[in-house]
Structure formats: structure tokens, C-alpha cells
CSV table of C-alpha atoms in Angstrom, one decimal:
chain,number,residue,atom,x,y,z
R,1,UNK,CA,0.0,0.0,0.0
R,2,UNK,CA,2.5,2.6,0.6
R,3,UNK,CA,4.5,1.4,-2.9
R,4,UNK,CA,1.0,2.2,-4.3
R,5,UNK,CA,0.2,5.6,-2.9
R,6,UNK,CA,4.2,6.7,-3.7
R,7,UNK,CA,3.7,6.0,-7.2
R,8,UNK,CA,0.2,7.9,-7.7
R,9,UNK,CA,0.2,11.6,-9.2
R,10,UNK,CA,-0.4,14.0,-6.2
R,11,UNK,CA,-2.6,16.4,-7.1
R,12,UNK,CA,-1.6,20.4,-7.7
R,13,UNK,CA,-1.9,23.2,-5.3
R,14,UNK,CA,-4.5,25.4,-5.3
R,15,UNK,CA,-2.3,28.5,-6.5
R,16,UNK,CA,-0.8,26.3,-9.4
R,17,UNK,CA,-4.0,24.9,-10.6
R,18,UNK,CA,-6.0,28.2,-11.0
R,19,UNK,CA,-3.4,29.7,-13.5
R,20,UNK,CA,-3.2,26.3,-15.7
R,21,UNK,CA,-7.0,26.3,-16.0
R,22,UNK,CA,-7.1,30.0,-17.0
R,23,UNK,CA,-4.0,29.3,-19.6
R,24,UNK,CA,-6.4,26.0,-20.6
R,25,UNK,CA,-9.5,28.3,-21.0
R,26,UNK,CA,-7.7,30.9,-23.0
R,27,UNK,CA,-5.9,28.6,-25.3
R,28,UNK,CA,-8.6,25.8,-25.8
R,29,UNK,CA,-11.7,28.1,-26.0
R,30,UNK,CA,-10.7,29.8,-29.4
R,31,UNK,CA,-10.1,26.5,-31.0
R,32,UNK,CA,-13.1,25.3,-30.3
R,33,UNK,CA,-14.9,28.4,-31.0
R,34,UNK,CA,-13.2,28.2,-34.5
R,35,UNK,CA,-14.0,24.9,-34.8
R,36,UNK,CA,-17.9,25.5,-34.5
R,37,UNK,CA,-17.9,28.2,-36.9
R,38,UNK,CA,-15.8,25.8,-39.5
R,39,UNK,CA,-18.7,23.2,-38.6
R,40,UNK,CA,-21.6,26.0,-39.2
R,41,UNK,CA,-20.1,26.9,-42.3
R,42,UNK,CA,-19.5,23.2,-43.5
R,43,UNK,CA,-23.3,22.5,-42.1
R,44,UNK,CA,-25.1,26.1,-43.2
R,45,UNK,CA,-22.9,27.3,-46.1
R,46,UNK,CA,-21.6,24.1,-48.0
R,47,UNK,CA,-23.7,21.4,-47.6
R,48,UNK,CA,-27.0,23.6,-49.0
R,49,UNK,CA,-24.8,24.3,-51.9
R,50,UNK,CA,-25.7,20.9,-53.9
R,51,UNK,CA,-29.5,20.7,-53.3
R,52,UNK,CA,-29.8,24.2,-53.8
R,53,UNK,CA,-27.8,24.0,-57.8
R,54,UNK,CA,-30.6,21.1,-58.2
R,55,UNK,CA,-33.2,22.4,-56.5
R,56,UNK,CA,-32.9,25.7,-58.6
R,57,UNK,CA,-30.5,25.3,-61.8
R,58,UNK,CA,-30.7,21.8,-63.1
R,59,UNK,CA,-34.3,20.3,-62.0
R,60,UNK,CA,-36.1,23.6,-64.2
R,61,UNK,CA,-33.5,23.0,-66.9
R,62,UNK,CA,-34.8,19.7,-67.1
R,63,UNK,CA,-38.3,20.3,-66.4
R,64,UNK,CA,-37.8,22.8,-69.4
R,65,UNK,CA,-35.8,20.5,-71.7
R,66,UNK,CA,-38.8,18.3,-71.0
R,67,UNK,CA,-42.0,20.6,-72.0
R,68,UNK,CA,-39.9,22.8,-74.5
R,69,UNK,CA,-38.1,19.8,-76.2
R,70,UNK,CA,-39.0,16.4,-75.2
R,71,UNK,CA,-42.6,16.5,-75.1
R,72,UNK,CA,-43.2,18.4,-78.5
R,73,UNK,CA,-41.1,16.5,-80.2
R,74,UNK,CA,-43.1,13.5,-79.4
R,75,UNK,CA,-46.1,14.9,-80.4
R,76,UNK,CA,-44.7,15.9,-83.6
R,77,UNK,CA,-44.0,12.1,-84.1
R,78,UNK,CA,-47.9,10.7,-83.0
R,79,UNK,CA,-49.5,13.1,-84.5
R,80,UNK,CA,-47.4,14.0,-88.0
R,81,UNK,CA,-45.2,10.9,-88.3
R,82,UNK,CA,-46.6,8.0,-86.6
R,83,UNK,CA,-50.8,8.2,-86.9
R,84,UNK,CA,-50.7,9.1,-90.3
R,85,UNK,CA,-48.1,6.6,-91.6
R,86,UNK,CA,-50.4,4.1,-89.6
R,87,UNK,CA,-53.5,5.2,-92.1
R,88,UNK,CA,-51.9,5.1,-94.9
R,89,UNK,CA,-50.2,1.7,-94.7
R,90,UNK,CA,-53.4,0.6,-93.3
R,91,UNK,CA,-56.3,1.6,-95.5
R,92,UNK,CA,-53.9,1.7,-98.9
R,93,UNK,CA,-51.6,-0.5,-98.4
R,94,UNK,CA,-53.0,-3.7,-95.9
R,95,UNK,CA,-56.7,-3.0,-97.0
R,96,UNK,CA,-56.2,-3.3,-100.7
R,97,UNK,CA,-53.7,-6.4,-100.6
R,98,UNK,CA,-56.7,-7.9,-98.8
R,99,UNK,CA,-59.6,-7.0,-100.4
R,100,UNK,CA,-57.1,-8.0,-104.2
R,101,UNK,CA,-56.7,-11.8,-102.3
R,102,UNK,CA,-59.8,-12.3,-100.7
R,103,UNK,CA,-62.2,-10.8,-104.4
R,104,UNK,CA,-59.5,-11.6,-107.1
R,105,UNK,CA,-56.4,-14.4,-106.3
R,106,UNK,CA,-58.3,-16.5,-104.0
R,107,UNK,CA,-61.1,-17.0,-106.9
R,108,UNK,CA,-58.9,-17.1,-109.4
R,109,UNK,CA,-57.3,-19.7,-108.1
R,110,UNK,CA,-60.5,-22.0,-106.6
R,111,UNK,CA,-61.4,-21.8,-110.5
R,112,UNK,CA,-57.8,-22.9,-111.7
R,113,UNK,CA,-58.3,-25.9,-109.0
R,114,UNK,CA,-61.6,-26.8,-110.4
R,115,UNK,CA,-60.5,-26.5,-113.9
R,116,UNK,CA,-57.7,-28.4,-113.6
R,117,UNK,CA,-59.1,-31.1,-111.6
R,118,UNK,CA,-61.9,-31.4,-114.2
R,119,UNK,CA,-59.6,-31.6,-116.8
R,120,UNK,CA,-57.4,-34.0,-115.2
R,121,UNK,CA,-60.4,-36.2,-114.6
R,122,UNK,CA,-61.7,-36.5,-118.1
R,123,UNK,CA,-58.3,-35.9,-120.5
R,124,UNK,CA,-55.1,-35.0,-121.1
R,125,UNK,CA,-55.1,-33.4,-123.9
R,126,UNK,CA,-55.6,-30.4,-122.0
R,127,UNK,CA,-53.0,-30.4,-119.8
R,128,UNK,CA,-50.9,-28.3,-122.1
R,129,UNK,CA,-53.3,-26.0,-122.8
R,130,UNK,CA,-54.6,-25.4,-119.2
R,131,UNK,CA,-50.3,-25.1,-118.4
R,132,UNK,CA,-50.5,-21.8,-121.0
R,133,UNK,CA,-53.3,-20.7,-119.0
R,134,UNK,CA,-52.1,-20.8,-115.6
R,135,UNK,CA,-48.9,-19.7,-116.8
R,136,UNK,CA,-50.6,-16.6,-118.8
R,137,UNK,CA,-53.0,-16.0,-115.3
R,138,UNK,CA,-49.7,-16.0,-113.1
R,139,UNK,CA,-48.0,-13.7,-115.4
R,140,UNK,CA,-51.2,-11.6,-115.4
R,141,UNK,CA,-51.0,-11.6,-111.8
R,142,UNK,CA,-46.9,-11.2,-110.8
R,143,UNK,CA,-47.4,-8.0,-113.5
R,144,UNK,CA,-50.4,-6.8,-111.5
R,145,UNK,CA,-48.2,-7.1,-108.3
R,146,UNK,CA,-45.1,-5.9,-109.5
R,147,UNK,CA,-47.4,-2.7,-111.0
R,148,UNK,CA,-49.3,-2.0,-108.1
R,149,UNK,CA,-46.2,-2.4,-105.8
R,150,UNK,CA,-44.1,-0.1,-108.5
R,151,UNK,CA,-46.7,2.4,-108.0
R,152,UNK,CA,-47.3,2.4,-104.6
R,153,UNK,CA,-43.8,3.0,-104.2
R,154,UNK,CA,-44.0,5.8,-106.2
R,155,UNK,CA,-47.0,7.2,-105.7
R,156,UNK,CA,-47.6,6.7,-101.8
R,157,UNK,CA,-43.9,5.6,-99.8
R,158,UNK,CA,-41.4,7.8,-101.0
R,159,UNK,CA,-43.9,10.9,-101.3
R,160,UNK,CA,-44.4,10.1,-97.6
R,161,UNK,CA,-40.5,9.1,-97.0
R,162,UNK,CA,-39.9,12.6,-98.5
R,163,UNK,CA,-42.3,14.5,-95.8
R,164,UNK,CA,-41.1,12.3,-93.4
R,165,UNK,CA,-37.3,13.2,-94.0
R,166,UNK,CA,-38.3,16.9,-94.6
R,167,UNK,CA,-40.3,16.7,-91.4
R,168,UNK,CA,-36.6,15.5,-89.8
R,169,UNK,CA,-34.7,17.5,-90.7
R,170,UNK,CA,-36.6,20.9,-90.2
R,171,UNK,CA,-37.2,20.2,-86.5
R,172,UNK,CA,-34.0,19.4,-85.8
R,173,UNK,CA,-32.6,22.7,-87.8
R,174,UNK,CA,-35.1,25.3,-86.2
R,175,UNK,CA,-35.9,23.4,-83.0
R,176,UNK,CA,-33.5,21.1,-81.9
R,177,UNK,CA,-30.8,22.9,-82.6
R,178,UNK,CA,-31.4,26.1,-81.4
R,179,UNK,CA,-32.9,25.1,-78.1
R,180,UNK,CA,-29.6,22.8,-77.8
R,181,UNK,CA,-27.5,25.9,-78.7
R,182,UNK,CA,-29.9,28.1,-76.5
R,183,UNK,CA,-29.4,25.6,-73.0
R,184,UNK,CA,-25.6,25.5,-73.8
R,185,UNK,CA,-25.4,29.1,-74.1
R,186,UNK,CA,-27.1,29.6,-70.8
R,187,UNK,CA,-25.2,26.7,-68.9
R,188,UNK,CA,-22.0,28.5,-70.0
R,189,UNK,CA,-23.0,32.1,-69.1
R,190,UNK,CA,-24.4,30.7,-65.6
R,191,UNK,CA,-21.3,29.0,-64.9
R,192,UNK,CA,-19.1,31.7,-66.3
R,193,UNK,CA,-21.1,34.5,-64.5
R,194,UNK,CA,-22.5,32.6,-61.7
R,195,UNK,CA,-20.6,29.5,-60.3
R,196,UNK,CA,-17.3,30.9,-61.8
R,197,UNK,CA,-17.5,34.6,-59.4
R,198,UNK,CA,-19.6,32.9,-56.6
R,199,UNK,CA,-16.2,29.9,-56.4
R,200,UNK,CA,-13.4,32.8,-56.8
R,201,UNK,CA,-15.1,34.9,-54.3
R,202,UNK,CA,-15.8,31.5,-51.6
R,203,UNK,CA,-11.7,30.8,-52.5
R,204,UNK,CA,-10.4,34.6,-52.0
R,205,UNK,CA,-12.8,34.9,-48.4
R,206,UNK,CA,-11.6,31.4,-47.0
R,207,UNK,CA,-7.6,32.5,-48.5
R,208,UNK,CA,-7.8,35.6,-46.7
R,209,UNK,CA,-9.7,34.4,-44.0
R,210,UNK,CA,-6.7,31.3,-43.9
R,211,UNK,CA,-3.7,33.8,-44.2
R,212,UNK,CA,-4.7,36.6,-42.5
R,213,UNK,CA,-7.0,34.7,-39.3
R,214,UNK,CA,-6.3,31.2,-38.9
R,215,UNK,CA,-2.0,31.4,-39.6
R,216,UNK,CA,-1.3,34.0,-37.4
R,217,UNK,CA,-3.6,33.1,-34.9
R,218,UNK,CA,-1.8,29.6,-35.2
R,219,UNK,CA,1.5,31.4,-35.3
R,220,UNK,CA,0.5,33.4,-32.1
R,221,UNK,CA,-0.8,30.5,-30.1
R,222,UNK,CA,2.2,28.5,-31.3
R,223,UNK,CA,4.5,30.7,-30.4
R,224,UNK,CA,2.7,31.9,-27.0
R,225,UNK,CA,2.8,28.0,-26.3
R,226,UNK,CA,6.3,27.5,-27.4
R,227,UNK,CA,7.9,30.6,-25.7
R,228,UNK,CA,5.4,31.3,-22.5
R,229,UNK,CA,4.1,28.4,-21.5
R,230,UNK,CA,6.5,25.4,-21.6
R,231,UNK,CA,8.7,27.6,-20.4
R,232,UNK,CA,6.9,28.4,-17.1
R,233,UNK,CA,5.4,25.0,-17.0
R,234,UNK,CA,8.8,23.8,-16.9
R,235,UNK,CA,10.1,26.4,-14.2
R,236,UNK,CA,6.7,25.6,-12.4
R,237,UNK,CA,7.2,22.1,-12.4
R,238,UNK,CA,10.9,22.4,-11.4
R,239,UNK,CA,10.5,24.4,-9.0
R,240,UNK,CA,6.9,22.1,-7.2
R,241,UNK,CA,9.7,19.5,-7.6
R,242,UNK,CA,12.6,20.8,-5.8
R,243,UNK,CA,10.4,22.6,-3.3
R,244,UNK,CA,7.0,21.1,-2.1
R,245,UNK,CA,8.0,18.1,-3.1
R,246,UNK,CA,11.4,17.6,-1.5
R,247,UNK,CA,9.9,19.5,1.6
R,248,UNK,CA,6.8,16.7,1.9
R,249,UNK,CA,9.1,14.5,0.8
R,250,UNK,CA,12.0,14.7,3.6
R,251,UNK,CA,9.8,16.4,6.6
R,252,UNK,CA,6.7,14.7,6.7
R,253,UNK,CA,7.0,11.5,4.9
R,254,UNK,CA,10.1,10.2,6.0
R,255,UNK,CA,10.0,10.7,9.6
R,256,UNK,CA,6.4,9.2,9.6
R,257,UNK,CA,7.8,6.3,7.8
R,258,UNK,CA,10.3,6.1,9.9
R,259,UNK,CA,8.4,7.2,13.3
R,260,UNK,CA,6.0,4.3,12.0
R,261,UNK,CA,9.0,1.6,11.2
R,262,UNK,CA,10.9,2.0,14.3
R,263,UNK,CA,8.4,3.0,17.0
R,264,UNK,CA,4.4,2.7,16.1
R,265,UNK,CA,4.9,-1.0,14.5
R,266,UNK,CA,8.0,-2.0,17.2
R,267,UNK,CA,5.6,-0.9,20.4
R,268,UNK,CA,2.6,-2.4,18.5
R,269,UNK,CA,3.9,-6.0,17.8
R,270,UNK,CA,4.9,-5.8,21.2
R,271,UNK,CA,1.7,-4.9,22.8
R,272,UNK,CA,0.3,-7.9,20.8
R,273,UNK,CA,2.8,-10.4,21.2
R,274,UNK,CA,4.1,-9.4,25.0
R,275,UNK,CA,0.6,-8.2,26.3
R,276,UNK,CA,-2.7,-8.9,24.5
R,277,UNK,CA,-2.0,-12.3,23.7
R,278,UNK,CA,-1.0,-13.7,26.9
R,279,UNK,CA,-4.1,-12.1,28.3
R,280,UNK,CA,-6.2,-13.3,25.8
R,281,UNK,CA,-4.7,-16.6,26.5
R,282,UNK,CA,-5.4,-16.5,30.5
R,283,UNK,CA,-9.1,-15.0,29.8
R,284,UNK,CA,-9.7,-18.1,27.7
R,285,UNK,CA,-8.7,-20.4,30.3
R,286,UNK,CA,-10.7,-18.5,32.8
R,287,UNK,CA,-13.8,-18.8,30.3
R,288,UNK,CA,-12.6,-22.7,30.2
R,289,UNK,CA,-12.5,-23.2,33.7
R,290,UNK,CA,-15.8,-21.8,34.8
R,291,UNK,CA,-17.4,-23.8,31.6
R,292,UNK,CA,-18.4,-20.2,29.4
R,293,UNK,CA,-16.7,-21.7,26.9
């Protein structure tokens, strides 16, 4: 136990541990007040910065891009590409194939089929002559296709191919481009007279705000440390170590060590060895004797 207590830090005297806290408070306070205004600005200043450029720069650009751009563009292609193309290939190109099979091949050729079963039932000698006709009928027919396909080529898809191209490329000359050219124009001037300034300005504040606050304050404090107060911490704790502590040390510690070595624990193993336990001893035979125990 008394190993134990030696080695423990002894606590500082009142008049030394008033003038440390005061140099504590003065040096620690403007750190951390400088640290909650770097925090305010990092929580207040920077952090709004992002949802604030897509709150109010790129979410309307978009919403714009979408209702000035996006959305006519796609009615221009329902409503002048897509429905009409629809029509057309429907009700001259699908409807006509259909009502040609259903009113002119497919009876054309349920009549070949009976002809040429009926032929092939009662003679041969028309064999050739019915080949001539079905070959004259198909030719009729592949030049009937090949005509009406010629001229609804020329007559229907490339007219329409033509609008469709012209259609193209007019949009995308006096409205895609110039709304392109337009948004680029203004996302250049806003970053050249917006962003741009607002970031030079942020960087010249926090430069001279760094150089001429936070440096020599850090310089000052550095210095004050360096110079003032390791030095008189140092003569402070030379001088509570060759002082207090030597005085504690040689005129109250040692001579109650030794007082307590060489007389209290002498006189008290004595006491106990020499007095209390014979006593105890004769009490217990007493106590023995007369059956109390």
C-alpha cells in the first residue's frame, strides 16, 4: 500500500491549478470556437450548396428540356409521323392487298383448281393448254403485283419518306438545334457568370480568412505556447519538484515512515505479542474453567 500511494500523481496546489486552467480556457476556448464556426459553415454554407444548384438550376432546366423539347417533339412524331403513316399503310396498303386476295387471287385460283381437276379427270389433252393458261394468269397476276407495288412505291412511300425526311430534318434545324445551342449558351453564361465569381469569391474569403486569421492566430498561439508556456510550465514544475515536493518528501514523509518503522509498528507487535495475547490466553482459560466456553 505505501508502494501504491508513492507511485500515484499527487494532485496540484490550489495556487498552481487556478493559473493552468485560466491558460487552458484561454488557449482551448478559441479553437473550439473556431471549430464551431468551420462546422456552421461546412453544415449552413456548403452542404445547401448541392441541393440548392438542383433544386434551382438543373431540376427547371430539365423540367424545361422536358416541356420545351422532349414533349413536342413527341407529339410531332404521334401526331405528324406515326398516326398518319399508320392510315396510310393501313387503309392503302394492308386494305387493298386484302380485299385483291380475298375478291380476285383466291377466286382465281379455286377456279384454276376446279378447272384443272376437271380436266385432269376427263383428259389429257388439256394439260398443255390449261399449263398456258395458268402460266398466262400468273403472269397476269406477278405483273399486277409488281405494278401496283411499282406504283405504290411511287405514288404513296417515297412521297411520304420525303415528308417524313423533310419533317426531320426541319425540326432538328429550327428546334432542336437552337434550343440545344440556347441551354448550352445559358449553362456556359451561368457557370461563367455565376458559379465561376460565386467559387473565386468562396476561395479569395476562406484564402484571406486562412492567411490573414487562422495562420497568425496559429503562429501566435504556437509561439505563445512555445515561448510562455512550456517555459513556465517547466520552471513551475521544477521548482513544485525541488520545493513542495522535497519539503513533503524529507519532513513529513520520511519521519512518519520512519516514526511508523521503528516505533508505532515496534511498540505495537509488542503490545500484541508481550501483552494482549498472553491475556487473551489466561481470559480463555478462565472462560474454560468456569465452563463459558
Amino acid at each position: 500500500m505505501t508502494s501504491l500511494k508513492k507511485h500515484e500523481p499527487e494532485p496540484l496546489p490550489t495556487w498552481l491549478a487556478w493559473p493552468v486552467r485560466v491558460v487552458a480556457v484561454a488557449v482551448v476556448v478559441p479553437f473550439k470556437l473556431l471549430w464551431e464556426l468551420l462546422v456552421a459553415i461546412r453544415r449552413y454554407v456548403l452542404e445547401p450548396i448541392p441541393g440548392l444548384i438542383y433544386r434551382y438550376v438543373l431540376r427547371p432546366i430539365g423540367i424545361a428540356i422536358d416541356y420545351v423539347v422532349l414533349r413536342p417533339l413527341a407529339w410531332l412524331w404521334r401526331h405528324l409521323i406515326w398516326i398518319p403513316l399508320v392510315w396510310v399503310l393501313r387503309n392503302l396498303v394492308v386494305t387493298p392487298l386484302a380485299w385483291l386476295v380475298e375478291h380476285v387471287i383466291a377466286p382465281a385460283l379455286q377456279v384454276l383448281w376446279d378447272a384443272t381437276v376437271w380436266l385432269a379427270k376427263r383428259t389429257r389433252l388439256f394439260w398443255v393448254y390449261l399449263g398456258k393458261g395458268i402460266f398466262y394468269v400468273l403472269w397476269a397476276l406477278v405483273q399486277a403485283v409488281r405494278w401496283t407495288v411499282v406504283a405504290l412505291y411511287r405514288y404513296l412511300l417515297r412521297p411520304i419518306g420525303i415528308a417524313v425526311a423533310w419533317l426531320v430534318e426541319t425540326g432538328y434545324r429550327y428546334g432542336i438545334r437552337p434550343i440545344g445551342l440556347a441551354v448550352a449558351w445559358l449553362a456556359v453564361a451561368f457557370w461563367r457568370f455565376v458559379l465561376r465569381p460565386i467559387g473565386i469569391a468562396v476561395a479569395f474569403v476562406v484564402g484571406v480568412f486562412i492567411h490573414y486569421g487562422l495562420r497568425p492566430a496559429g503562429l501566435l498561439i504556437a509561439w505563445f505556447w512555445r515561448h510562455v508556456l512550456v517555459p513556465v510550465g517547466r520552471a513551475v514544475a521544477w521548482a513544485w519538484n525541488h520545493s513542495v515536493v522535497l519539503l513533503w518528501r524529507y519532513l513529513v514523509v520520511a519521519p512518519v515512515r520512519w516514526t511508523w518503522q521503528s516505533v508505532v509498528a515496534p511498540t505495537g507487535r509488542w503490545i500484541r505479542d508481550s501483552v494482549l495475547r498472553p491475556v487473551g490466553h489466561t481470559v480463555g482459560r478462565v472462560l474454560a474453567t468456569l465452563g463459558l466456553r
